[in-house]
PDB file of C-alpha atoms in Angstrom:
ATOM      1  CA  MET A 781      -5.101   5.230  -9.728  1.00  0.00           C
ATOM      2  CA  ASN A 782      -3.333   7.203  -7.024  1.00  0.00           C
ATOM      3  CA  VAL A 783      -2.061  10.627  -8.120  1.00  0.00           C
ATOM      4  CA  ILE A 784       0.300  13.116  -6.485  1.00  0.00           C
ATOM      5  CA  THR A 785       1.373  16.566  -7.651  1.00  0.00           C
ATOM      6  CA  THR A 786       5.019  17.431  -8.112  1.00  0.00           C
ATOM      7  CA  GLU A 787       4.677  19.942  -5.256  1.00  0.00           C
ATOM      8  CA  GLN A 788       3.336  17.253  -2.900  1.00  0.00           C
ATOM      9  CA  LEU A 789       6.179  14.931  -3.896  1.00  0.00           C
ATOM     10  CA  LEU A 790       8.743  17.675  -3.324  1.00  0.00           C
ATOM     11  CA  GLN A 791       7.301  18.242   0.172  1.00  0.00           C
ATOM     12  CA  LYS A 792       7.728  14.527   0.958  1.00  0.00           C
ATOM     13  CA  LEU A 793      11.334  14.592  -0.271  1.00  0.00           C
ATOM     14  CA  ASP A 794      12.087  17.801   1.634  1.00  0.00           C
ATOM     15  CA  ALA A 795      10.697  16.137   4.777  1.00  0.00           C
ATOM     16  CA  GLY A 796      13.283  13.383   4.337  1.00  0.00           C
ATOM     17  CA  GLU A 797      10.877  10.592   3.394  1.00  0.00           C
ATOM     18  CA  GLU A 798      12.479   7.577   1.703  1.00  0.00           C
ATOM     19  CA  ILE A 799      10.637   7.400  -1.617  1.00  0.00           C
ATOM     20  CA  SER A 800      10.975   5.042  -4.566  1.00  0.00           C
ATOM     21  CA  ILE A 801      10.670   7.086  -7.764  1.00  0.00           C
ATOM     22  CA  ILE A 802      10.625   5.344 -11.139  1.00  0.00           C
ATOM     23  CA  ASP A 803      11.282   7.486 -14.230  1.00  0.00           C
ATOM     24  CA  VAL A 804       9.705   5.871 -17.309  1.00  0.00           C
ATOM     25  CA  ARG A 805      10.991   8.348 -19.917  1.00  0.00           C
ATOM     26  CA  GLU A 806      13.358   7.359 -22.705  1.00  0.00           C
ATOM     27  CA  SER A 807      17.134   7.492 -22.155  1.00  0.00           C
ATOM     28  CA  GLU A 808      17.583  10.670 -24.185  1.00  0.00           C
ATOM     29  CA  GLU A 809      14.974  12.428 -22.024  1.00  0.00           C
ATOM     30  CA  VAL A 810      16.541  11.214 -18.784  1.00  0.00           C
ATOM     31  CA  ALA A 811      19.887  12.619 -19.964  1.00  0.00           C
ATOM     32  CA  ASN A 812      18.345  16.095 -19.469  1.00  0.00           C
ATOM     33  CA  GLY A 813      17.921  15.423 -15.755  1.00  0.00           C
ATOM     34  CA  MET A 814      16.052  13.199 -13.334  1.00  0.00           C
ATOM     35  CA  ILE A 815      14.637  13.646  -9.855  1.00  0.00           C
ATOM     36  CA  PRO A 816      17.557  12.810  -7.503  1.00  0.00           C
ATOM     37  CA  GLY A 817      17.415   9.172  -6.440  1.00  0.00           C
ATOM     38  CA  ALA A 818      14.989   8.128  -9.173  1.00  0.00           C
ATOM     39  CA  LYS A 819      15.484   4.816 -10.948  1.00  0.00           C
ATOM     40  CA  HIS A 820      15.232   4.815 -14.741  1.00  0.00           C
ATOM     41  CA  ILE A 821      13.095   2.104 -16.351  1.00  0.00           C
ATOM     42  CA  ALA A 822      11.700   3.188 -19.730  1.00  0.00           C
ATOM     43  CA  LEU A 823       7.983   2.509 -20.222  1.00  0.00           C
ATOM     44  CA  GLY A 824       8.715  -0.118 -22.882  1.00  0.00           C
ATOM     45  CA  GLN A 825      10.804  -2.063 -20.353  1.00  0.00           C
ATOM     46  CA  ILE A 826       8.410  -1.904 -17.384  1.00  0.00           C
ATOM     47  CA  GLU A 827       6.892  -5.350 -17.881  1.00  0.00           C
ATOM     48  CA  SER A 828      10.235  -7.087 -18.339  1.00  0.00           C
ATOM     49  CA  SER A 829      11.887  -5.151 -15.487  1.00  0.00           C
ATOM     50  CA  MET A 830       9.203  -5.100 -12.803  1.00  0.00           C
ATOM     51  CA  GLU A 831      10.886  -7.927 -10.860  1.00  0.00           C
ATOM     52  CA  GLN A 832      13.538  -5.315  -9.947  1.00  0.00           C
ATOM     53  CA  LEU A 833      10.890  -3.434  -7.949  1.00  0.00           C
ATOM     54  CA  ASP A 834      10.026  -4.258  -4.344  1.00  0.00           C
ATOM     55  CA  LYS A 835       6.300  -4.999  -4.042  1.00  0.00           C
ATOM     56  CA  SER A 836       6.369  -4.126  -0.331  1.00  0.00           C
ATOM     57  CA  VAL A 837       7.045  -0.403  -0.872  1.00  0.00           C
ATOM     58  CA  PRO A 838       5.040   2.260  -2.707  1.00  0.00           C
ATOM     59  CA  HIS A 839       6.505   3.567  -5.955  1.00  0.00           C
ATOM     60  CA  TYR A 840       6.005   7.007  -7.489  1.00  0.00           C
ATOM     61  CA  ILE A 841       6.045   6.967 -11.297  1.00  0.00           C
ATOM     62  CA  VAL A 842       7.174   9.961 -13.387  1.00  0.00           C
ATOM     63  CA  CYS A 843       7.492  10.779 -17.090  1.00  0.00           C
ATOM     64  CA  LYS A 844       7.556  14.041 -19.040  1.00  0.00           C
ATOM     65  CA  ALA A 845       3.933  15.120 -18.496  1.00  0.00           C
ATOM     66  CA  GLY A 846       2.023  12.273 -16.803  1.00  0.00           C
ATOM     67  CA  GLY A 847       0.666  10.161 -19.683  1.00  0.00           C
ATOM     68  CA  ARG A 848       3.316   7.457 -19.925  1.00  0.00           C
ATOM     69  CA  SER A 849       3.600   7.275 -16.156  1.00  0.00           C
ATOM     70  CA  ALA A 850      -0.173   6.650 -15.989  1.00  0.00           C
ATOM     71  CA  MET A 851       0.272   3.738 -18.432  1.00  0.00           C
ATOM     72  CA  ALA A 852       3.139   2.377 -16.315  1.00  0.00           C
ATOM     73  CA  CYS A 853       0.973   2.697 -13.193  1.00  0.00           C
ATOM     74  CA  GLU A 854      -1.779   0.633 -14.830  1.00  0.00           C
ATOM     75  CA  ILE A 855       0.681  -2.130 -15.756  1.00  0.00           C
ATOM     76  CA  LEU A 856       2.247  -2.188 -12.300  1.00  0.00           C
ATOM     77  CA  GLU A 857      -1.104  -2.038 -10.471  1.00  0.00           C
ATOM     78  CA  GLU A 858      -2.341  -5.022 -12.478  1.00  0.00           C
ATOM     79  CA  ASN A 859       0.700  -6.918 -11.202  1.00  0.00           C
ATOM     80  CA  GLY A 860       0.172  -6.083  -7.535  1.00  0.00           C
ATOM     81  CA  TYR A 861       2.368  -3.009  -7.057  1.00  0.00           C
ATOM     82  CA  ASP A 862       1.433   0.025  -4.960  1.00  0.00           C
ATOM     83  CA  VAL A 863       2.011   2.922  -7.369  1.00  0.00           C
ATOM     84  CA  THR A 864       1.209   6.627  -7.608  1.00  0.00           C
ATOM     85  CA  ASN A 865       1.291   8.688 -10.793  1.00  0.00           C
ATOM     86  CA  ILE A 866       3.166  12.005 -10.562  1.00  0.00           C
ATOM     87  CA  ALA A 867       0.778  14.445 -12.266  1.00  0.00           C
ATOM     88  CA  GLY A 868       2.427  16.925 -14.610  1.00  0.00           C
ATOM     89  CA  GLY A 869       5.656  14.944 -14.659  1.00  0.00           C
ATOM     90  CA  MET A 870       9.024  16.543 -15.203  1.00  0.00           C
ATOM     91  CA  MET A 871       7.389  19.482 -17.010  1.00  0.00           C
ATOM     92  CA  ASP A 872       5.975  20.562 -13.616  1.00  0.00           C
ATOM     93  CA  TRP A 873       8.978  19.538 -11.494  1.00  0.00           C
ATOM     94  CA  ASN A 874      10.562  22.520  -9.704  1.00  0.00           C
ATOM     95  CA  GLY A 875      12.978  20.618  -7.494  1.00  0.00           C
ATOM     96  CA  GLU A 876      16.594  19.618  -8.050  1.00  0.00           C
ATOM     97  CA  VAL A 877      17.593  17.342 -10.913  1.00  0.00           C
ATOM     98  CA  GLN A 878      20.533  15.012 -11.266  1.00  0.00           C
ATOM     99  CA  PHE A 879      22.328  14.229 -14.497  1.00  0.00           C
TER     100      PHE A 879
END
């Protein structure tokens, strides 16, 4: 499984890279802030919602600390998606958040 730190992701965003970020936390967690531009798909909805994701682009998966995003990465990888787990999740995120 590919892994990236929150600092590495922030550097990519600061450099202006177009990045697909999927936040797999629950709605009440997302209400406390998400990485700007992230798409919310709760972990329990990943399998039924994956057709919304473009298989031709890499996706970066985030949760609170990295565990649920790792599970989402496994599911998506098994279905042919290029995914990277964001280690440390939102607990380590030092960039902007949107509400």
